[in-house]
Amino acid sequence: MDNDGRGTIPSFFGHLFLLLLATTTAADDSATMSKLLQGLSPAPQGWSSSTSYCKWSGVSCDSSSHVTTINLASMSLSGTLPSDLSSLSYLKSLSLSTNSLSGPIPSFANLASIEEISLDHNNFTDLPSGTFRGLTSLQALSINYNPNLKPWTITEVDLVGSPSLVSLYASNSNIIGSLPDFFSSFPSLQHVRLSYNNINGSLPPSLGGSSVQTLWLNNQGQGLSGTLDVLSKMTQLNQAWLHKNQFTGPIPDLSKCKSLFDLELRDNLLTGIVPMSLMSLPNIQNVSLDKNKLQGPLPENPKNIKLTYGDVNSFCRSSPGPCDPQVMTMLEVAGALGYPIMLADSWSGNDACKGWSFVTCLDKNVTSVVLSKQHLAGSISPAFGNLTSLRTLLLNDNNLTGSIPDILASLPNLETLDVSNNNLSGLVPTFSEKVKLIKSGNPLLGKKISGRDGGVAGSFNASSLSGGAIAVIVIAILISVSVLLFIIFWCFCSKERKWESKRITSSMYRIKSSNHPTKEPLNHNDIGKSNIRNFDNGNVMFSIQFLRQVTDNFCPRNIIGKGGFGTVYKGVNEDGQEIAVKRMESTAMSGKGVDEFQAEIAVLTQVRHRHLVTLLGFCVNGNERLLVYEYMPGGTLSHHLFDQQQRRNSPISWRQRLTIAVDVARGVEYLHSLAKQSFIHRDLKPSNILLGDDMRAKVADFGLVRNAPDGKYSVETRLAGTFGYLAPEYAATGKVTTKIDVFSFGVILMEMITGRKALDDTVSDEMSHLVTWFRRILIAKEELSKVIDRSLDLDEETLESIAKVAKLAGHCTARDPQQRPDMGHVVNALSPLVEQWSPETRELEDDVWISDLSLNLPLNQVVARWQNEGTATMFGNYTSTTTSYVPSQDDSSVPSRA
Ligand SMILES: Nc1ncnc2c1ncn2[C@@H]1O[C@H](COP(=O)(O)OP(=O)(O)OP(=O)(O)O)[C@@H](O)[C@H]1O
Ligand SMILES: *[C@@H]1O[C@H](CO)[C@@H](O)[C@H](O)[C@H]1NC(C)=O
Ligand SMILES: *[C@@H]1O[C@H](CO)[C@@H](O)[C@H](O)[C@H]1NC(C)=O
Ligand SMILES: *[C@@H]1O[C@H](CO)[C@@H](O)[C@H](O)[C@H]1NC(C)=O
Ligand SMILES: *[C@@H]1O[C@H](CO)[C@@H](O)[C@H](O)[C@H]1NC(C)=O
Ligand SMILES: *[C@@H]1O[C@H](CO)[C@@H](O)[C@H](O)[C@H]1NC(C)=O
Ligand SMILES: *[C@@H]1O[C@H](CO)[C@@H](O)[C@H](O)[C@H]1NC(C)=O
């Protein structure tokens, strides 16, 4: 680019002009001015080629006829500007605003005198790069409202050579790209108005030390993002328009912004608690906070300023005042994580136990917080220490820094703490033995942080170690060695490994866990003749090596239960995913051949329902059969109902029992409706009902005892089931219908009501068989309250609900199977009770809850697979369970579908 306009050769027209005027001064400016005149239409009033340009209206010159000012604002001009405007090297002020000028904005580069350029409200089309380069005197630039400009970036027009800039106005002028971190180049910049553009990225840090007073960045197309933290350092700020963007994180502490009077933050994604100081800033007048995701207490408004906050947001209450302490604790937890948006969405309202995601509660107290793999940064808040009922805290696989707060070690009920795969550092607090602590994948953890800089003392310099430190190290080594020995002795794990590896047979296939979709191709011959198609969806077959690995070689420490069929181990893979592995001798499967076993399991793994424990796959190892299930962290219903004394469980409320009952009924209904003849559970009981962290239930162990075609049941069926839950006709004849499950379900309802086991040898004979005793009381219409579990809190509503369920339990256990309702009816009878109790459970139902490990296979595909398998003889019509139950007039009759 030509640096010096005065050196250009005048045009032919310029010569003519010169001749006509017969003047020799300021030859260069006259050429440019006449080009300017030529390009404009109509010619501005008072501009004529026959008079000296210094006399044109709006133009002023210095004593040497150098143009210093051009003011053509609001002259209804159209046309274009000459490309060599920058040859007016004495120009101080140019105003062309409010016209209809079009075409490119010419370069102003190196106009060392220019102080003010205003091009607002025109129709310019281009703003070439370098246009504002080297404007060393520039104080005010404004190009607002040029909506037809080709998208441009602030960086490319190059303003950094203008240290005197005071105001930069370019609203609605099609700026794209980010706001450069250039504010330290403009020590005098006070007014930045860049509204209605497409600026993206975050607020640059150099805004912090700037003298910017007016900051208009509202209504960016896609929106600026990142946090508002830098505002806290903008001590001169008085007006901040930041609405309609994508700013995230909390509103920072603005107490240093003493002049701030107008803060527009509405329509962003702001989270967290509004700082108390905001509303008492000395000059504050206008604040808008609406349409964000702000949490915690509503800001008080002591000065009665103009405040809007109403829309959306996640405040705990609709009027100012403190939130529930548990809510505040949880918000502090969120705060240490930078108030991530995904927590703000559901962590709203004044009850942390009401629909908050990642949180589960028992009786209004938070018992588990599961935030694994949520891309969280930040630190672990010591506020977790206030959640005294907390049992499970999973923070693994994030990017957390800082140390593990000591106070976590004093949580009385903590059972599992998983902080693996983060960036934690510092010493690990000493947890009690019962806490399962997973902390691998934190390279800096356990090393001492050096006091001053927070850095890590990585290298060991023996000579600098004090005697005390050496003693500590020696003790630590001794302790670790003894712990190691203890583990080895207790588990015999390494011994078992050697012994077992000899028994690995060739029928093993390596399939990685479902988090690693890579699997080696399955060998058809190895699988046998069974239908290959069943193996193409999910990891049906697990290798024994994998199962050994995830269960620490079937270490006794990992046993979570023993049942009639075998031992159940918990397994955790490298990703922290949990599975339950049931290990059985093949005799438990009534001596079925491997092929048959595989085919059967293949089908069962395809059966997926929210209230059925998913069978993920199996493994055959010599005589052993292993089944792999999704892991259910909440344990069995029977633990929760009957083992309260031993466990620290608080008794489960009636509402929770009802919810569990409906869950179970739905799961069983699904089994029955899938294929009437083939999926009868036969062994429904509380120990086969497993609970999730959220106390929602799933039915386990279905499908293992296969039904034979009608009529032949006596040949193949050994009596499966458990005394106390057996329907009388089944016990007597072995005849299997869906109604035997209904009977067992009725018994479970009775157990939920009474808190007593189906068979209880510890009480009088008259009471020991629950069904007999309970039905007698029902029929005699005795006072129901005397059979109700004493740990239930009774009010009128609860009593009424229990009475209805008791009646239903009676129907389900009718002697004559014909008189028992089917599972669909049961669902319809129970679900209104739950909904009446807690309307939000309906929402929960809609929200399909499938564990990480499961595949959600549509029902029709399941059925199609069944048909291909040829195992099912008939299909029940799958009816939606949402049909509502209309109570019949006769209260004693069996409920029927509407
Ligand atoms: N998927 C699972 N997740 C968590 N725990 C489980 C899981 N499956 C089973 N368990 C635990 O293992 C125990 C034993 O289960 P299993 O199904 O073998 O026996 P059961 O149901 O108690 O009796 P039965 O063998 O007569 O059905 C259960 O009581 C439960 O505590
Ligand atoms: C602006 O320019 C475009 C063409 O570039 C034209 O279509 C439009 O009418 C102009 N608008 C005004 C207000 O002059
Ligand atoms: C900002 O916008 C530009 C172009 O419009 C795009 O290339 C860039 O990726 C965007 N940056 C961010 C952080 O969204
Ligand atoms: C506050 O907002 C109202 C409405 O938007 C506006 O009229 C008023 O001028 C604002 N006051 C200040 C001090 O900005
Ligand atoms: C935690 O509990 C202590 C003592 O009860 C209380 O002072 C503190 O404010 C609580 N913190 C939170 C975040 O609730
Ligand atoms: C819930 O927490 C409160 C306060 O910590 C405690 O008093 C109460 O016993 C807890 N309830 C349960 C069921 O743990
Ligand atoms: C984790 O955080 C550090 C800084 O805190 C950052 O540099 C790094 O990129 C982050 N890693 C991921 C995967 O987010």
Coordinates of N, CA, C and O in Angstrom, one line a residue, residues 6 84 105 175-176 198 276 288 335 441 443 507 551 653 684 791 828 876:
R6 N 0.6 12.0 -0.9 CA 1.0 13.2 -1.6 C 1.9 13.0 -2.8 O 2.1 13.8 -3.6
D84 N -8.6 6.2 -2.8 CA -7.4 6.8 -2.2 C -7.7 7.9 -1.2 O -7.0 8.9 -1.1
I105 N -15.4 0.2 1.9 CA -14.8 1.3 2.7 C -13.3 1.4 2.3 O -12.6 0.4 2.4
I175 N -19.5 -8.2 12.3 CA -18.2 -8.7 12.8 C -18.3 -10.2 13.1 O -19.3 -10.6 13.7
I176 N -17.3 -10.9 12.7 CA -17.3 -12.3 13.1 C -16.0 -12.5 13.9 O -15.2 -11.6 14.0
N198 N -21.6 -11.0 15.2 CA -21.5 -12.4 15.3 C -20.2 -12.8 16.0 O -19.5 -13.7 15.7
M276 N -24.0 -11.7 46.8 CA -24.8 -10.8 47.6 C -24.4 -9.4 47.3 O -25.3 -8.5 47.4
S288 N -30.5 -7.0 34.9 CA -31.4 -8.0 34.4 C -30.7 -9.4 34.4 O -29.6 -9.5 34.0
G335 N -20.3 -25.3 43.0 CA -19.5 -24.2 42.8 C -18.0 -24.5 42.7 O -17.3 -23.9 41.9
G441 N -4.9 -43.5 38.7 CA -5.0 -42.6 37.6 C -5.0 -41.1 38.0 O -5.5 -40.2 37.4
P443 N -1.7 -39.1 38.8 CA -0.3 -39.3 39.0 C 0.3 -38.5 40.2 O 1.3 -38.9 40.7
S507 N -12.8 -73.1 24.3 CA -14.1 -72.4 23.9 C -14.2 -71.0 24.5 O -15.3 -70.6 24.8
T551 N -13.0 -59.2 38.4 CA -13.4 -59.6 39.7 C -12.1 -59.9 40.6 O -12.3 -60.5 41.6
S653 N -39.6 -46.0 53.0 CA -40.9 -45.4 53.2 C -42.0 -46.1 52.4 O -41.7 -46.9 51.5
L684 N -40.2 -65.3 41.8 CA -40.3 -63.9 42.3 C -40.2 -63.9 43.8 O -40.9 -64.6 44.5
S791 N -42.1 -49.8 61.2 CA -41.2 -48.8 60.9 C -41.8 -47.8 59.9 O -41.2 -46.8 59.5
N828 N -52.0 -51.5 36.6 CA -53.0 -50.4 36.6 C -53.6 -50.1 37.9 O -54.0 -49.0 38.1
G876 N -48.2 -62.7 23.5 CA -49.2 -61.8 24.1 C -49.2 -60.5 23.4 O -48.1 -60.1 22.9

